[in-house]
Tab-separated table of N, CA and C in Angstrom:
chain	number	residue	atom	x	y	z
A	1	MET	N	-27.483	42.562	11.188
A	1	MET	CA	-27.714	41.199	10.752
A	1	MET	C	-29.003	40.702	11.394
A	2	THR	N	-29.781	39.941	10.647
A	2	THR	CA	-31.003	39.354	11.165
A	2	THR	C	-30.642	38.313	12.210
A	3	PRO	N	-31.243	38.333	13.395
A	3	PRO	CA	-30.908	37.334	14.402
A	3	PRO	C	-31.247	35.932	13.917
A	4	THR	N	-30.396	34.988	14.290
A	4	THR	CA	-30.645	33.604	13.915
A	4	THR	C	-31.699	32.982	14.812
A	5	SER	N	-32.235	33.740	15.766
A	5	SER	CA	-33.226	33.178	16.678
A	5	SER	C	-34.470	32.707	15.944
A	6	THR	N	-34.741	33.245	14.752
A	6	THR	CA	-35.901	32.791	13.996
A	6	THR	C	-35.706	31.367	13.486
A	7	LEU	N	-34.470	30.863	13.503
A	7	LEU	CA	-34.193	29.508	13.031
A	7	LEU	C	-34.244	28.492	14.155
A	8	LEU	N	-34.232	28.955	15.393
A	8	LEU	CA	-34.128	28.054	16.520
A	8	LEU	C	-35.475	27.511	16.939
A	9	PRO	N	-35.478	26.355	17.574
A	9	PRO	CA	-36.732	25.815	18.091
A	9	PRO	C	-37.339	26.782	19.104
A	10	PRO	N	-38.663	26.773	19.272
A	10	PRO	CA	-39.329	27.739	20.147
A	10	PRO	C	-38.738	27.906	21.536
A	11	PRO	N	-38.294	26.857	22.265
A	11	PRO	CA	-37.770	27.088	23.606
A	11	PRO	C	-36.551	28.001	23.630
A	12	ALA	N	-35.800	28.061	22.528
A	12	ALA	CA	-34.589	28.861	22.516
A	12	ALA	C	-34.854	30.305	22.102
A	13	ARG	N	-36.065	30.609	21.674
A	13	ARG	CA	-36.367	31.962	21.226
A	13	ARG	C	-36.590	32.878	22.427
A	14	THR	N	-35.699	33.844	22.563
A	14	THR	CA	-35.815	34.772	23.678
A	14	THR	C	-35.913	36.203	23.191
A	15	GLY	N	-35.732	36.417	21.916
A	15	GLY	CA	-35.747	37.763	21.368
A	15	GLY	C	-34.346	38.339	21.273
A	16	ALA	N	-33.451	37.958	22.175
A	16	ALA	CA	-32.071	38.423	22.139
A	16	ALA	C	-31.197	37.288	21.629
A	17	ALA	N	-30.162	37.652	20.897
A	17	ALA	CA	-29.258	36.642	20.369
A	17	ALA	C	-28.510	35.967	21.514
A	18	THR	N	-28.395	34.650	21.444
A	18	THR	CA	-27.651	33.902	22.446
A	18	THR	C	-26.178	33.917	22.070
A	19	ALA	N	-25.340	33.450	22.975
A	19	ALA	CA	-23.906	33.389	22.693
A	19	ALA	C	-23.617	32.547	21.450
A	20	PRO	N	-24.251	31.356	21.271
A	20	PRO	CA	-23.998	30.595	20.045
A	20	PRO	C	-24.440	31.341	18.782
A	21	GLN	N	-25.554	32.065	18.869
A	21	GLN	CA	-26.021	32.832	17.717
A	21	GLN	C	-25.022	33.935	17.374
A	22	ARG	N	-24.549	34.636	18.397
A	22	ARG	CA	-23.558	35.697	18.163
A	22	ARG	C	-22.285	35.106	17.600
A	23	SER	N	-21.915	33.918	18.080
A	23	SER	CA	-20.725	33.248	17.572
A	23	SER	C	-20.881	32.915	16.091
A	24	LEU	N	-22.052	32.423	15.698
A	24	LEU	CA	-22.312	32.135	14.284
A	24	LEU	C	-22.253	33.410	13.464
A	25	GLU	N	-22.922	34.452	13.914
A	25	GLU	CA	-22.931	35.716	13.180
A	25	GLU	C	-21.519	36.253	13.004
A	26	HIS	N	-20.729	36.222	14.081
A	26	HIS	CA	-19.353	36.716	14.015
A	26	HIS	C	-18.516	35.852	13.065
A	27	ALA	N	-18.606	34.531	13.207
A	27	ALA	CA	-17.828	33.627	12.359
A	27	ALA	C	-18.207	33.773	10.890
A	28	LEU	N	-19.493	33.921	10.612
A	28	LEU	CA	-19.957	34.061	9.226
A	28	LEU	C	-19.505	35.385	8.632
A	29	GLU	N	-19.632	36.470	9.388
A	29	GLU	CA	-19.167	37.770	8.889
A	29	GLU	C	-17.665	37.747	8.634
A	30	HIS	N	-16.907	37.139	9.547
A	30	HIS	CA	-15.455	37.034	9.376
A	30	HIS	C	-15.119	36.201	8.134
A	31	ALA	N	-15.806	35.082	7.952
A	31	ALA	CA	-15.562	34.217	6.792
A	31	ALA	C	-15.877	34.944	5.494
A	32	LEU	N	-16.993	35.663	5.459
A	32	LEU	CA	-17.361	36.394	4.247
A	32	LEU	C	-16.352	37.481	3.929
A	33	ASP	N	-15.881	38.190	4.955
A	33	ASP	CA	-14.862	39.223	4.738
A	33	ASP	C	-13.575	38.610	4.185
A	34	ALA	N	-13.120	37.527	4.793
A	34	ALA	CA	-11.889	36.878	4.348
A	34	ALA	C	-12.051	36.329	2.935
A	35	ASP	N	-13.173	35.676	2.672
A	35	ASP	CA	-13.384	35.118	1.344
A	35	ASP	C	-13.533	36.211	0.288
A	36	HIS	N	-14.106	37.351	0.668
A	36	HIS	CA	-14.207	38.478	-0.269
A	36	HIS	C	-12.811	38.954	-0.669
A	37	ARG	N	-11.924	39.079	0.307
A	37	ARG	CA	-10.552	39.513	0.020
A	37	ARG	C	-9.803	38.502	-0.831
A	38	LEU	N	-10.063	37.205	-0.623
A	38	LEU	CA	-9.333	36.153	-1.319
A	38	LEU	C	-9.983	35.720	-2.631
A	39	GLY	N	-11.212	36.179	-2.867
A	39	GLY	CA	-11.918	35.772	-4.079
A	39	GLY	C	-12.456	34.354	-3.997
A	40	THR	N	-12.698	33.881	-2.783
A	40	THR	CA	-13.231	32.540	-2.586
A	40	THR	C	-14.643	32.646	-2.028
A	41	GLY	N	-15.241	31.519	-1.726
A	41	GLY	CA	-16.621	31.515	-1.249
A	41	GLY	C	-16.793	30.797	0.071
A	42	THR	N	-17.980	30.968	0.624
A	42	THR	CA	-18.363	30.364	1.896
A	42	THR	C	-19.685	29.643	1.714
A	43	ALA	N	-19.813	28.495	2.348
A	43	ALA	CA	-21.096	27.805	2.405
A	43	ALA	C	-21.502	27.710	3.872
A	44	LEU	N	-22.760	28.015	4.137
A	44	LEU	CA	-23.329	27.861	5.465
A	44	LEU	C	-24.312	26.710	5.400
A	45	LEU	N	-24.094	25.695	6.227
A	45	LEU	CA	-25.017	24.570	6.330
A	45	LEU	C	-25.653	24.610	7.713
A	46	LEU	N	-26.963	24.589	7.760
A	46	LEU	CA	-27.684	24.440	9.017
A	46	LEU	C	-28.114	22.989	9.105
A	47	VAL	N	-27.754	22.339	10.203
A	47	VAL	CA	-27.966	20.909	10.369
A	47	VAL	C	-28.883	20.687	11.568
A	48	GLU	N	-29.990	20.002	11.326
A	48	GLU	CA	-30.921	19.685	12.398
A	48	GLU	C	-30.932	18.178	12.619
A	49	VAL	N	-30.752	17.774	13.875
A	49	VAL	CA	-30.768	16.365	14.251
A	49	VAL	C	-31.969	16.153	15.162
A	50	THR	N	-32.901	15.326	14.713
A	50	THR	CA	-34.092	15.021	15.491
A	50	THR	C	-34.041	13.557	15.887
A	51	ALA	N	-33.954	13.303	17.197
A	51	ALA	CA	-33.933	11.930	17.707
A	51	ALA	C	-35.324	11.580	18.200
A	52	HIS	N	-35.904	10.530	17.646
A	52	HIS	CA	-37.222	10.062	18.073
A	52	HIS	C	-37.083	9.240	19.355
A	53	PRO	N	-38.151	9.106	20.122
A	53	PRO	CA	-38.091	8.317	21.360
A	53	PRO	C	-37.546	6.916	21.101
A	54	GLY	N	-36.636	6.493	21.964
A	54	GLY	CA	-36.038	5.169	21.831
A	54	GLY	C	-34.862	5.126	20.877
A	55	ALA	N	-34.546	6.261	20.249
A	55	ALA	CA	-33.430	6.309	19.307
A	55	ALA	C	-32.118	6.472	20.073
A	56	PRO	N	-30.998	6.151	19.424
A	56	PRO	CA	-29.715	6.369	20.068
A	56	PRO	C	-29.544	7.862	20.370
A	57	CYS	N	-28.690	8.144	21.261
A	57	CYS	CA	-28.446	9.523	21.680
A	57	CYS	C	-28.037	10.384	20.487
A	58	GLY	N	-28.694	11.536	20.343
A	58	GLY	CA	-28.375	12.453	19.254
A	58	GLY	C	-26.939	12.928	19.276
A	59	THR	N	-26.319	13.001	20.457
A	59	THR	CA	-24.930	13.456	20.512
A	59	THR	C	-23.983	12.459	19.863
A	60	VAL	N	-24.328	11.173	19.879
A	60	VAL	CA	-23.505	10.172	19.192
A	60	VAL	C	-23.540	10.442	17.692
A	61	VAL	N	-24.715	10.709	17.166
A	61	VAL	CA	-24.863	11.006	15.740
A	61	VAL	C	-24.133	12.299	15.407
A	62	GLU	N	-24.280	13.311	16.242
A	62	GLU	CA	-23.604	14.584	16.007
A	62	GLU	C	-22.090	14.406	15.982
A	63	ARG	N	-21.558	13.596	16.873
A	63	ARG	CA	-20.113	13.333	16.909
A	63	ARG	C	-19.670	12.646	15.616
A	64	ARG	N	-20.472	11.692	15.124
A	64	ARG	CA	-20.139	11.019	13.860
A	64	ARG	C	-20.173	12.015	12.693
A	65	MET	N	-21.138	12.930	12.720
A	65	MET	CA	-21.229	13.917	11.649
A	65	MET	C	-20.024	14.848	11.666
A	66	ARG	N	-19.633	15.294	12.840
A	66	ARG	CA	-18.461	16.183	12.941
A	66	ARG	C	-17.221	15.500	12.371
A	67	ALA	N	-17.081	14.208	12.623
A	67	ALA	CA	-15.926	13.461	12.127
A	67	ALA	C	-15.941	13.337	10.608
A	68	ALA	N	-17.108	13.478	9.986
A	68	ALA	CA	-17.227	13.339	8.530
A	68	ALA	C	-16.809	14.602	7.781
A	69	LEU	N	-16.630	15.706	8.498
A	69	LEU	CA	-16.294	16.971	7.859
A	69	LEU	C	-14.793	17.126	7.679
A	70	ARG	N	-14.417	18.090	6.829
A	70	ARG	CA	-13.010	18.422	6.642
A	70	ARG	C	-12.479	19.092	7.907
A	71	ALA	N	-11.185	19.013	8.114
A	71	ALA	CA	-10.577	19.624	9.298
A	71	ALA	C	-10.788	21.139	9.306
A	72	ALA	N	-10.856	21.751	8.143
A	72	ALA	CA	-11.006	23.202	8.054
A	72	ALA	C	-12.441	23.677	8.277
A	73	ASP	N	-13.405	22.772	8.240
A	73	ASP	CA	-14.805	23.156	8.405
A	73	ASP	C	-15.082	23.472	9.871
A	74	ARG	N	-15.924	24.457	10.096
A	74	ARG	CA	-16.221	24.886	11.465
A	74	ARG	C	-17.628	24.457	11.854
A	75	TRP	N	-17.741	23.749	12.978
A	75	TRP	CA	-19.010	23.239	13.515
A	75	TRP	C	-19.382	24.108	14.698
A	76	LEU	N	-20.585	24.661	14.679
A	76	LEU	CA	-21.063	25.500	15.778
A	76	LEU	C	-22.400	24.969	16.272
A	77	ALA	N	-22.507	24.726	17.574
A	77	ALA	CA	-23.776	24.314	18.170
A	77	ALA	C	-24.609	25.566	18.413
A	78	LEU	N	-25.833	25.603	17.882
A	78	LEU	CA	-26.713	26.755	18.051
A	78	LEU	C	-27.752	26.514	19.143
A	79	ALA	N	-28.259	25.313	19.200
A	79	ALA	CA	-29.280	24.903	20.171
A	79	ALA	C	-29.280	23.378	20.170
A	80	PRO	N	-29.916	22.759	21.145
A	80	PRO	CA	-29.971	21.300	21.115
A	80	PRO	C	-30.570	20.801	19.791
A	81	GLY	N	-29.791	20.000	19.088
A	81	GLY	CA	-30.257	19.443	17.826
A	81	GLY	C	-30.125	20.364	16.630
A	82	LEU	N	-29.572	21.567	16.801
A	82	LEU	CA	-29.405	22.503	15.685
A	82	LEU	C	-27.970	23.008	15.660
A	83	HIS	N	-27.321	22.833	14.499
A	83	HIS	CA	-25.909	23.187	14.356
A	83	HIS	C	-25.692	23.936	13.052
A	84	ALA	N	-24.607	24.692	13.027
A	84	ALA	CA	-24.189	25.367	11.807
A	84	ALA	C	-22.816	24.835	11.435
A	85	VAL	N	-22.594	24.675	10.142
A	85	VAL	CA	-21.289	24.274	9.631
A	85	VAL	C	-20.870	25.330	8.622
A	86	LEU	N	-19.672	25.879	8.811
A	86	LEU	CA	-19.133	26.863	7.871
A	86	LEU	C	-18.033	26.207	7.053
A	87	LEU	N	-18.195	26.251	5.741
A	87	LEU	CA	-17.172	25.796	4.811
A	87	LEU	C	-16.596	27.059	4.197
A	88	THR	N	-15.336	27.320	4.414
A	88	THR	CA	-14.737	28.568	3.933
A	88	THR	C	-13.604	28.291	2.957
A	89	GLY	N	-13.200	29.340	2.240
A	89	GLY	CA	-12.101	29.221	1.292
A	89	GLY	C	-12.434	28.368	0.095
A	90	LEU	N	-13.715	28.322	-0.275
A	90	LEU	CA	-14.146	27.472	-1.391
A	90	LEU	C	-13.881	28.157	-2.724
A	91	ARG	N	-13.318	27.418	-3.656
A	91	ARG	CA	-13.181	27.965	-5.004
A	91	ARG	C	-14.587	28.128	-5.563
A	92	THR	N	-14.865	29.282	-6.126
A	92	THR	CA	-16.229	29.587	-6.559
A	92	THR	C	-16.751	28.601	-7.601
A	93	ALA	N	-15.876	28.061	-8.431
A	93	ALA	CA	-16.311	27.131	-9.473
A	93	ALA	C	-16.824	25.815	-8.903
A	94	VAL	N	-16.389	25.452	-7.710
A	94	VAL	CA	-16.786	24.171	-7.126
A	94	VAL	C	-17.460	24.334	-5.760
A	95	ALA	N	-17.864	25.542	-5.403
A	95	ALA	CA	-18.450	25.789	-4.084
A	95	ALA	C	-19.724	24.976	-3.876
A	96	GLU	N	-20.598	24.944	-4.875
A	96	GLU	CA	-21.855	24.210	-4.710
A	96	GLU	C	-21.609	22.714	-4.582
A	97	VAL	N	-20.705	22.184	-5.378
A	97	VAL	CA	-20.384	20.754	-5.313
A	97	VAL	C	-19.775	20.421	-3.954
A	98	THR	N	-18.922	21.306	-3.447
A	98	THR	CA	-18.312	21.085	-2.135
A	98	THR	C	-19.370	21.092	-1.041
A	99	ALA	N	-20.317	22.024	-1.121
A	99	ALA	CA	-21.405	22.070	-0.140
A	99	ALA	C	-22.264	20.809	-0.231
A	100	GLU	N	-22.549	20.358	-1.455
A	100	GLU	CA	-23.328	19.124	-1.633
A	100	GLU	C	-22.602	17.929	-1.034
A	101	ARG	N	-21.295	17.848	-1.263
A	101	ARG	CA	-20.519	16.725	-0.720
A	101	ARG	C	-20.493	16.759	0.801
A	102	ALA	N	-20.359	17.949	1.368
A	102	ALA	CA	-20.368	18.058	2.834
A	102	ALA	C	-21.716	17.626	3.388
A	103	ALA	N	-22.798	18.079	2.759
A	103	ALA	CA	-24.142	17.687	3.205
A	103	ALA	C	-24.332	16.182	3.064
A	104	ASP	N	-23.873	15.614	1.951
A	104	ASP	CA	-23.966	14.161	1.758
A	104	ASP	C	-23.172	13.409	2.819
A	105	ALA	N	-21.982	13.918	3.158
A	105	ALA	CA	-21.157	13.275	4.187
A	105	ALA	C	-21.866	13.307	5.535
A	106	LEU	N	-22.522	14.430	5.846
A	106	LEU	CA	-23.267	14.532	7.098
A	106	LEU	C	-24.418	13.532	7.125
A	107	LEU	N	-25.167	13.478	6.031
A	107	LEU	CA	-26.302	12.556	5.961
A	107	LEU	C	-25.849	11.097	6.000
A	108	HIS	N	-24.782	10.805	5.267
A	108	HIS	CA	-24.274	9.430	5.229
A	108	HIS	C	-23.778	8.982	6.606
A	109	SER	N	-23.128	9.881	7.335
A	109	SER	CA	-22.607	9.513	8.652
A	109	SER	C	-23.733	9.195	9.637
A	110	ALA	N	-24.923	9.726	9.366
A	110	ALA	CA	-26.077	9.457	10.241
A	110	ALA	C	-26.909	8.278	9.752
A	111	GLU	N	-26.616	7.732	8.567
A	111	GLU	CA	-27.417	6.637	8.007
A	111	GLU	C	-27.474	5.420	8.904
A	112	ARG	N	-26.426	5.173	9.640
A	112	ARG	CA	-26.404	4.016	10.528
A	112	ARG	C	-27.564	4.064	11.516
A	113	TRP	N	-28.008	5.269	11.813
A	113	TRP	CA	-29.077	5.443	12.785
A	113	TRP	C	-30.417	5.663	12.086
A	114	ALA	N	-30.479	5.367	10.806
A	114	ALA	CA	-31.715	5.572	10.057
A	114	ALA	C	-32.839	4.733	10.646
A	115	PRO	N	-34.045	5.275	10.643
A	115	PRO	CA	-35.159	4.527	11.235
A	115	PRO	C	-35.511	3.294	10.419
A	116	THR	N	-35.811	2.221	11.122
A	116	THR	CA	-36.283	1.017	10.450
A	116	THR	C	-37.802	0.999	10.449
A	117	ASP	N	-38.401	1.662	11.413
A	117	ASP	CA	-39.847	1.810	11.486
A	117	ASP	C	-40.153	3.306	11.521
A	118	PRO	N	-41.248	3.731	10.904
A	118	PRO	CA	-41.596	5.147	10.957
A	118	PRO	C	-41.712	5.616	12.412
A	119	GLY	N	-41.207	6.814	12.652
A	119	GLY	CA	-41.309	7.398	13.980
A	119	GLY	C	-40.225	6.959	14.943
A	120	THR	N	-39.215	6.239	14.445
A	120	THR	CA	-38.099	5.836	15.302
A	120	THR	C	-36.805	6.293	14.659
A	121	GLY	N	-35.731	6.250	15.401
A	121	GLY	CA	-34.425	6.583	14.862
A	121	GLY	C	-34.098	8.056	14.941
A	122	VAL	N	-33.108	8.441	14.174
A	122	VAL	CA	-32.618	9.804	14.143
A	122	VAL	C	-32.770	10.323	12.718
A	123	VAL	N	-33.320	11.517	12.591
A	123	VAL	CA	-33.499	12.132	11.282
A	123	VAL	C	-32.632	13.375	11.215
A	124	VAL	N	-31.861	13.486	10.139
A	124	VAL	CA	-30.993	14.643	9.925
A	124	VAL	C	-31.504	15.408	8.713
A	125	SER	N	-31.630	16.717	8.864
A	125	SER	CA	-32.018	17.599	7.761
A	125	SER	C	-30.946	18.675	7.629
A	126	VAL	N	-30.628	19.034	6.381
A	126	VAL	CA	-29.583	20.024	6.134
A	126	VAL	C	-30.111	21.082	5.172
A	127	GLY	N	-29.881	22.344	5.510
A	127	GLY	CA	-30.193	23.464	4.630
A	127	GLY	C	-28.931	24.264	4.408
A	128	ALA	N	-28.667	24.674	3.175
A	128	ALA	CA	-27.408	25.351	2.876
A	128	ALA	C	-27.617	26.606	2.046
A	129	SER	N	-26.638	27.487	2.164
A	129	SER	CA	-26.589	28.713	1.381
A	129	SER	C	-25.155	28.930	0.928
A	130	LEU	N	-24.996	29.547	-0.228
A	130	LEU	CA	-23.665	29.823	-0.777
A	130	LEU	C	-23.445	31.328	-0.868
A	131	ALA	N	-22.315	31.786	-0.356
A	131	ALA	CA	-21.976	33.198	-0.443
A	131	ALA	C	-20.584	33.311	-1.072
A	132	PRO	N	-20.348	34.244	-1.898
A	132	PRO	CA	-21.220	35.320	-2.345
A	132	PRO	C	-22.054	34.969	-3.564
A	133	ALA	N	-21.988	33.726	-4.029
A	133	ALA	CA	-22.698	33.345	-5.252
A	133	ALA	C	-24.192	33.629	-5.177
A	134	ARG	N	-24.819	33.350	-4.032
A	134	ARG	CA	-26.268	33.542	-3.911
A	134	ARG	C	-26.656	34.452	-2.762
A	135	ALA	N	-25.787	34.598	-1.801
A	135	ALA	CA	-26.058	35.468	-0.651
A	135	ALA	C	-24.928	36.485	-0.550
A	136	GLY	N	-25.292	37.755	-0.594
A	136	GLY	CA	-24.282	38.802	-0.546
A	136	GLY	C	-23.879	39.209	0.857
A	137	THR	N	-24.691	38.850	1.841
A	137	THR	CA	-24.408	39.244	3.222
A	137	THR	C	-24.589	38.040	4.138
A	138	ALA	N	-24.076	38.180	5.345
A	138	ALA	CA	-24.237	37.122	6.339
A	138	ALA	C	-25.717	36.913	6.663
A	139	ALA	N	-26.467	38.006	6.786
A	139	ALA	CA	-27.897	37.899	7.094
A	139	ALA	C	-28.638	37.152	5.991
A	140	GLU	N	-28.293	37.429	4.760
A	140	GLU	CA	-28.934	36.745	3.638
A	140	GLU	C	-28.557	35.263	3.620
A	141	ALA	N	-27.315	34.943	3.938
A	141	ALA	CA	-26.886	33.546	3.987
A	141	ALA	C	-27.666	32.774	5.058
A	142	VAL	N	-27.857	33.395	6.224
A	142	VAL	CA	-28.608	32.749	7.300
A	142	VAL	C	-30.063	32.552	6.878
A	143	ARG	N	-30.647	33.576	6.262
A	143	ARG	CA	-32.038	33.476	5.824
A	143	ARG	C	-32.203	32.367	4.785
A	144	GLN	N	-31.306	32.321	3.810
A	144	GLN	CA	-31.391	31.308	2.762
A	144	GLN	C	-31.181	29.902	3.311
A	145	ALA	N	-30.197	29.738	4.183
A	145	ALA	CA	-29.948	28.420	4.766
A	145	ALA	C	-31.138	27.988	5.618
A	146	GLY	N	-31.752	28.929	6.320
A	146	GLY	CA	-32.940	28.615	7.111
A	146	GLY	C	-34.094	28.175	6.241
A	147	ALA	N	-34.295	28.859	5.117
A	147	ALA	CA	-35.368	28.473	4.189
A	147	ALA	C	-35.086	27.099	3.576
A	148	ALA	N	-33.822	26.832	3.255
A	148	ALA	CA	-33.462	25.526	2.695
A	148	ALA	C	-33.645	24.421	3.737
A	149	LEU	N	-33.340	24.714	5.008
A	149	LEU	CA	-33.566	23.742	6.075
A	149	LEU	C	-35.056	23.453	6.222
A	150	ALA	N	-35.867	24.484	6.149
A	150	ALA	CA	-37.326	24.294	6.223
A	150	ALA	C	-37.807	23.415	5.061
A	151	ALA	N	-37.231	23.598	3.872
A	151	ALA	CA	-37.602	22.775	2.718
A	151	ALA	C	-37.190	21.318	2.941
A	152	ALA	N	-36.005	21.109	3.539
A	152	ALA	CA	-35.557	19.738	3.822
A	152	ALA	C	-36.476	19.079	4.844
A	153	ARG	N	-36.882	19.838	5.859
A	153	ARG	CA	-37.831	19.311	6.856
A	153	ARG	C	-39.155	18.951	6.185
A	154	SER	N	-39.645	19.847	5.314
A	154	SER	CA	-40.919	19.621	4.627
A	154	SER	C	-40.878	18.375	3.735
A	155	ALA	N	-39.700	18.049	3.261
A	155	ALA	CA	-39.545	16.863	2.418
A	155	ALA	C	-39.478	15.589	3.257
A	156	GLY	N	-39.595	15.726	4.556
A	156	GLY	CA	-39.594	14.568	5.444
A	156	GLY	C	-38.281	14.341	6.168
A	157	GLY	N	-37.308	15.200	5.948
A	157	GLY	CA	-36.015	15.050	6.596
A	157	GLY	C	-35.191	13.974	5.923
A	158	GLY	N	-34.009	13.765	6.463
A	158	GLY	CA	-33.116	12.773	5.872
A	158	GLY	C	-32.586	13.212	4.532
A	159	CYS	N	-32.585	14.548	4.300
A	159	CYS	CA	-32.118	15.070	3.022
A	159	CYS	C	-31.533	16.458	3.209
A	160	ALA	N	-30.964	16.983	2.141
A	160	ALA	CA	-30.377	18.316	2.153
A	160	ALA	C	-30.982	19.147	1.036
A	161	ARG	N	-31.058	20.427	1.267
A	161	ARG	CA	-31.506	21.372	0.253
A	161	ARG	C	-30.530	22.543	0.252
A	162	ILE	N	-30.189	23.023	-0.944
A	162	ILE	CA	-29.323	24.197	-1.083
A	162	ILE	C	-30.171	25.299	-1.686
A	163	SER	N	-30.095	26.466	-1.077
A	163	SER	CA	-30.897	27.602	-1.532
A	163	SER	C	-30.576	27.943	-2.975
A	164	ALA	N	-31.614	28.172	-3.745
A	164	ALA	CA	-31.437	28.538	-5.158
A	164	ALA	C	-31.121	30.026	-5.305
A	165	ALA	N	-31.544	30.825	-4.360
A	165	ALA	CA	-31.243	32.257	-4.399
A	165	ALA	C	-31.657	32.919	-3.125
């Protein structure tokens, strides 16, 4: 599997996978195996929380976002301000809609902290991938979600992008 270290902010890049990265890789591989057996799908959401100077504590926003998810969804901290959310057991016909709703719930829960002036507040960006619909392996899901997160960042943040393939 491709290390998730390429998705982490530069201070966290060490070349070797960290415990949170290994935890994500293990959880994603396990979810894909289980969903393959059950004929269901998995969505991987990478969530980045950027708190500007003078903004409320990012952990408050992260706690609100966690509360917005379903009880079955798994939240994994990868690095400060970077998290993964695994949505498993998704019916393939509604997997994309479910991922969109989860991303919307995450963004909406952070709206209270939306900046009133440019350069202030907390900005949340979400990148997602769907497996097995668009990603056949855990490594591909991580790569796609990372690319979608980069697209959300490029759009100015405060939005979500789902990988097209």
